[in-house]
CSV table of C-alpha atoms in Angstrom, one decimal:
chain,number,residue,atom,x,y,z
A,1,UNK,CA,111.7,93.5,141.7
A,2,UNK,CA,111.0,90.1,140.8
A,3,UNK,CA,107.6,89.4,140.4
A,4,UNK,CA,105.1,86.2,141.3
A,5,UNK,CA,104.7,83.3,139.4
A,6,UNK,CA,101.4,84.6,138.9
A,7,UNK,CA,102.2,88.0,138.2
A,8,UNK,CA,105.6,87.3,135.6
A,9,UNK,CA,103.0,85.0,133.7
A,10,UNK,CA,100.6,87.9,133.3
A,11,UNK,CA,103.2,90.1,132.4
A,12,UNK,CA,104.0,87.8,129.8
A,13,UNK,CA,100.5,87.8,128.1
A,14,UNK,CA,100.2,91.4,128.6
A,15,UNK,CA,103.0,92.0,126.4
A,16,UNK,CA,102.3,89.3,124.0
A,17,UNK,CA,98.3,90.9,123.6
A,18,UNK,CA,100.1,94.5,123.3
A,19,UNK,CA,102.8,93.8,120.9
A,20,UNK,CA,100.5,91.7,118.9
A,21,UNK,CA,97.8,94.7,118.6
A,22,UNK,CA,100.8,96.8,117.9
A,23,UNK,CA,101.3,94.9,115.0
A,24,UNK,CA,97.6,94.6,114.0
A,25,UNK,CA,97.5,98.0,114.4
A,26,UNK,CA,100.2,99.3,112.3
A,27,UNK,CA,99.4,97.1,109.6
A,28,UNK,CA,95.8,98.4,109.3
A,29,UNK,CA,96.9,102.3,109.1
A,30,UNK,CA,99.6,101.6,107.0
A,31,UNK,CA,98.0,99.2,104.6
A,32,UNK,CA,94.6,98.1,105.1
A,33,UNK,CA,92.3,101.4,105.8
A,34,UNK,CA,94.1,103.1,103.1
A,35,UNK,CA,93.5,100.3,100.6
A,36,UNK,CA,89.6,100.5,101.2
A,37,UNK,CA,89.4,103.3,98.6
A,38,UNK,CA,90.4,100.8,96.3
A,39,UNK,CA,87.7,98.2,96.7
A,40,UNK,CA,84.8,99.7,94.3
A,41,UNK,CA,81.5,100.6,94.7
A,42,UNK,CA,80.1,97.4,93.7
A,43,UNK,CA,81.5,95.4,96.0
A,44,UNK,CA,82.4,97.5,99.1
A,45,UNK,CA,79.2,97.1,101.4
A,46,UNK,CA,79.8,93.4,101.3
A,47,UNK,CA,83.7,93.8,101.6
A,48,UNK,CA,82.9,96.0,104.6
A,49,UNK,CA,80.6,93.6,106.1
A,50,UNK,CA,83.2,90.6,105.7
A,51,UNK,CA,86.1,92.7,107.0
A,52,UNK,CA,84.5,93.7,110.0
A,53,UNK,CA,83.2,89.8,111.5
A,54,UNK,CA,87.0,88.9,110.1
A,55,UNK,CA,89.1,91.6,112.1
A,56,UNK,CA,86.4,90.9,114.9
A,57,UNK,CA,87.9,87.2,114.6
A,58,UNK,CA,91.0,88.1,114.4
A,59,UNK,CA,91.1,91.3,117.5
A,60,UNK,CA,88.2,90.2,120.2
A,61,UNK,CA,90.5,87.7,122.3
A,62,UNK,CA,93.5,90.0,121.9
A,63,UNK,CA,92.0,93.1,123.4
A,64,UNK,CA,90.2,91.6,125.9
A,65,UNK,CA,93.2,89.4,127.0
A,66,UNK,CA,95.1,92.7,127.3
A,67,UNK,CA,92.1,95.0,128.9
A,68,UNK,CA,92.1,92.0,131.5
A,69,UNK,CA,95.6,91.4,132.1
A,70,UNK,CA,96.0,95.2,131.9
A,71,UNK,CA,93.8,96.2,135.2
A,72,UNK,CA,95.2,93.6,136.7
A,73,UNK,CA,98.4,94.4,136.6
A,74,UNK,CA,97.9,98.0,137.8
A,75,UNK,CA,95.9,96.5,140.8
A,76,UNK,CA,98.4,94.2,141.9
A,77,UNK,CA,101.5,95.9,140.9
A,78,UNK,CA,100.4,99.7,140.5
A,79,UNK,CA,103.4,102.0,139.6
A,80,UNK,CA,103.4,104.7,136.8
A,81,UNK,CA,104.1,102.0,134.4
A,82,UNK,CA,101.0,99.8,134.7
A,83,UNK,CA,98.5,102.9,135.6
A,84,UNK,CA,99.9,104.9,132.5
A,85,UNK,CA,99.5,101.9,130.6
A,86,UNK,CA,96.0,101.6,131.8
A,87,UNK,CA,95.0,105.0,131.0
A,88,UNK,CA,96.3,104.7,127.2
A,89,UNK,CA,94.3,101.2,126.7
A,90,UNK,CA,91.1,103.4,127.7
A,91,UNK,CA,92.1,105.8,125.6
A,92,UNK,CA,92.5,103.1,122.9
A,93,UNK,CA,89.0,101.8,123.9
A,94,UNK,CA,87.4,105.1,123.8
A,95,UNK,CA,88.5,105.9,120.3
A,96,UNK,CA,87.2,102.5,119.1
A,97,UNK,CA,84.4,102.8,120.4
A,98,UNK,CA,83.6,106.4,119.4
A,99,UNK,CA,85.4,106.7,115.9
A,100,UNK,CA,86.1,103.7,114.7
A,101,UNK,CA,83.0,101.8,115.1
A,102,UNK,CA,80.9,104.5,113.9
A,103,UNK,CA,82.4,104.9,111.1
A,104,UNK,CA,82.8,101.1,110.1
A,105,UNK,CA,79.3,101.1,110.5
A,106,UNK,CA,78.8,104.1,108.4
A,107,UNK,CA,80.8,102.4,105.8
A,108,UNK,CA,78.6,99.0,105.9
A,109,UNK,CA,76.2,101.5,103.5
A,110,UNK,CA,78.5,101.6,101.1
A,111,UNK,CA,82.0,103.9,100.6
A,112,UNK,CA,82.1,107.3,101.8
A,113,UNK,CA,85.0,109.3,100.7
A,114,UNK,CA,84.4,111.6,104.2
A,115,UNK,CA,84.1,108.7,106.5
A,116,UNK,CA,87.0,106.7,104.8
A,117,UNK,CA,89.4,110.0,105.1
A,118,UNK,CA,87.8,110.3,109.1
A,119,UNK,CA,88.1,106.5,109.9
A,120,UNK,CA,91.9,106.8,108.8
A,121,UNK,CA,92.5,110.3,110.5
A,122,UNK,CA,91.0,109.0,113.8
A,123,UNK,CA,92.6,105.8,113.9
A,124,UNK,CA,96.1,107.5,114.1
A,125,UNK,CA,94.8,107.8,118.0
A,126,UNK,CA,94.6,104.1,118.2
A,127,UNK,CA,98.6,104.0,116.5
A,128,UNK,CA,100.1,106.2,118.5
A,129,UNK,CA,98.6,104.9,121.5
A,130,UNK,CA,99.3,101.3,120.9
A,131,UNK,CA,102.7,102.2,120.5
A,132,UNK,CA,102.8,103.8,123.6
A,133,UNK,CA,101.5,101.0,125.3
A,134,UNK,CA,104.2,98.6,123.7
A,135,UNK,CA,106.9,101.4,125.2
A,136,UNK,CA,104.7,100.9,128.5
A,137,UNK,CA,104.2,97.1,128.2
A,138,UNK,CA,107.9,96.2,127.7
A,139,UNK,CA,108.8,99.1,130.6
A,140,UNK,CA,107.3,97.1,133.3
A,141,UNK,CA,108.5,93.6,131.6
A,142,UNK,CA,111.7,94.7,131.9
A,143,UNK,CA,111.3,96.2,135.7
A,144,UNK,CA,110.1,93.2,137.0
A,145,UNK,CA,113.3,91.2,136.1
């Protein structure tokens, strides 16, 4: 199927926003969370602080760019591919919104060894599902050509 003008432009910034949390993503399991142990007591509140108006920076117009493009896609285009898609960015949203922000905020009163190991535990939801959503993502890129 060959998609609109409209649509093969919004497929096109929906994979962009996806791959590039994908990336985001991996790089924070892999290196940052784990590295927060690291920091020291005596500076970790306002490393915390810092890190979380930076990532904010860095992850607000992504995610929101690919929530957006995201329901639109499955509205105009529906299909296993863009619903499934869908489903896995909620449950990316969810988990933010329920573990990782909690516990970031937690972590704003200084390092907790419990919270740290939780925040890095939970946020293998947020992996996983982000590389999901890539699979996803590039699916329907490549089904609409």
């Amino acid at each position: 199927m060959t998609p609109s003008p409209g649509n093969a432009w919004l497929l096109l910034v929906h994979c962009a926003t996806t791959l590039f949390m994908l990336g985001v993503i991996w790089f924070v399991q892999i290196v940052h969370y784990p590295l927060f142990q690291h920091v020291g007591d005596s500076g970790f509140v306002g490393y915390q602080r810092r890190h979380t108006r930076r990532t904010g920076w860095v992850v607000a117009l992504p995610m929101v760019a690919e929530l957006a493009s995201a329901v639109v896609l499955a509205w105009r285009m529906g299909g296993v591919l863009a619903w499934g898609g869908l489903s896995v960015l909620g449950l990316i949203w969810v988990s933010t919104g329920f573990w990782q922000v909690p516990a970031h905020r937690r972590l704003e009163g200084g390092f907790d060894v419990a919270t740290h190991r939780r925040l890095v535990r939970t946020n293998w939801v947020r992996t996983v599902a982000w590389s999901a959503r890539a699979v996803l993502a590039l699916a329907l890129l490549a089904g609409s050509r």
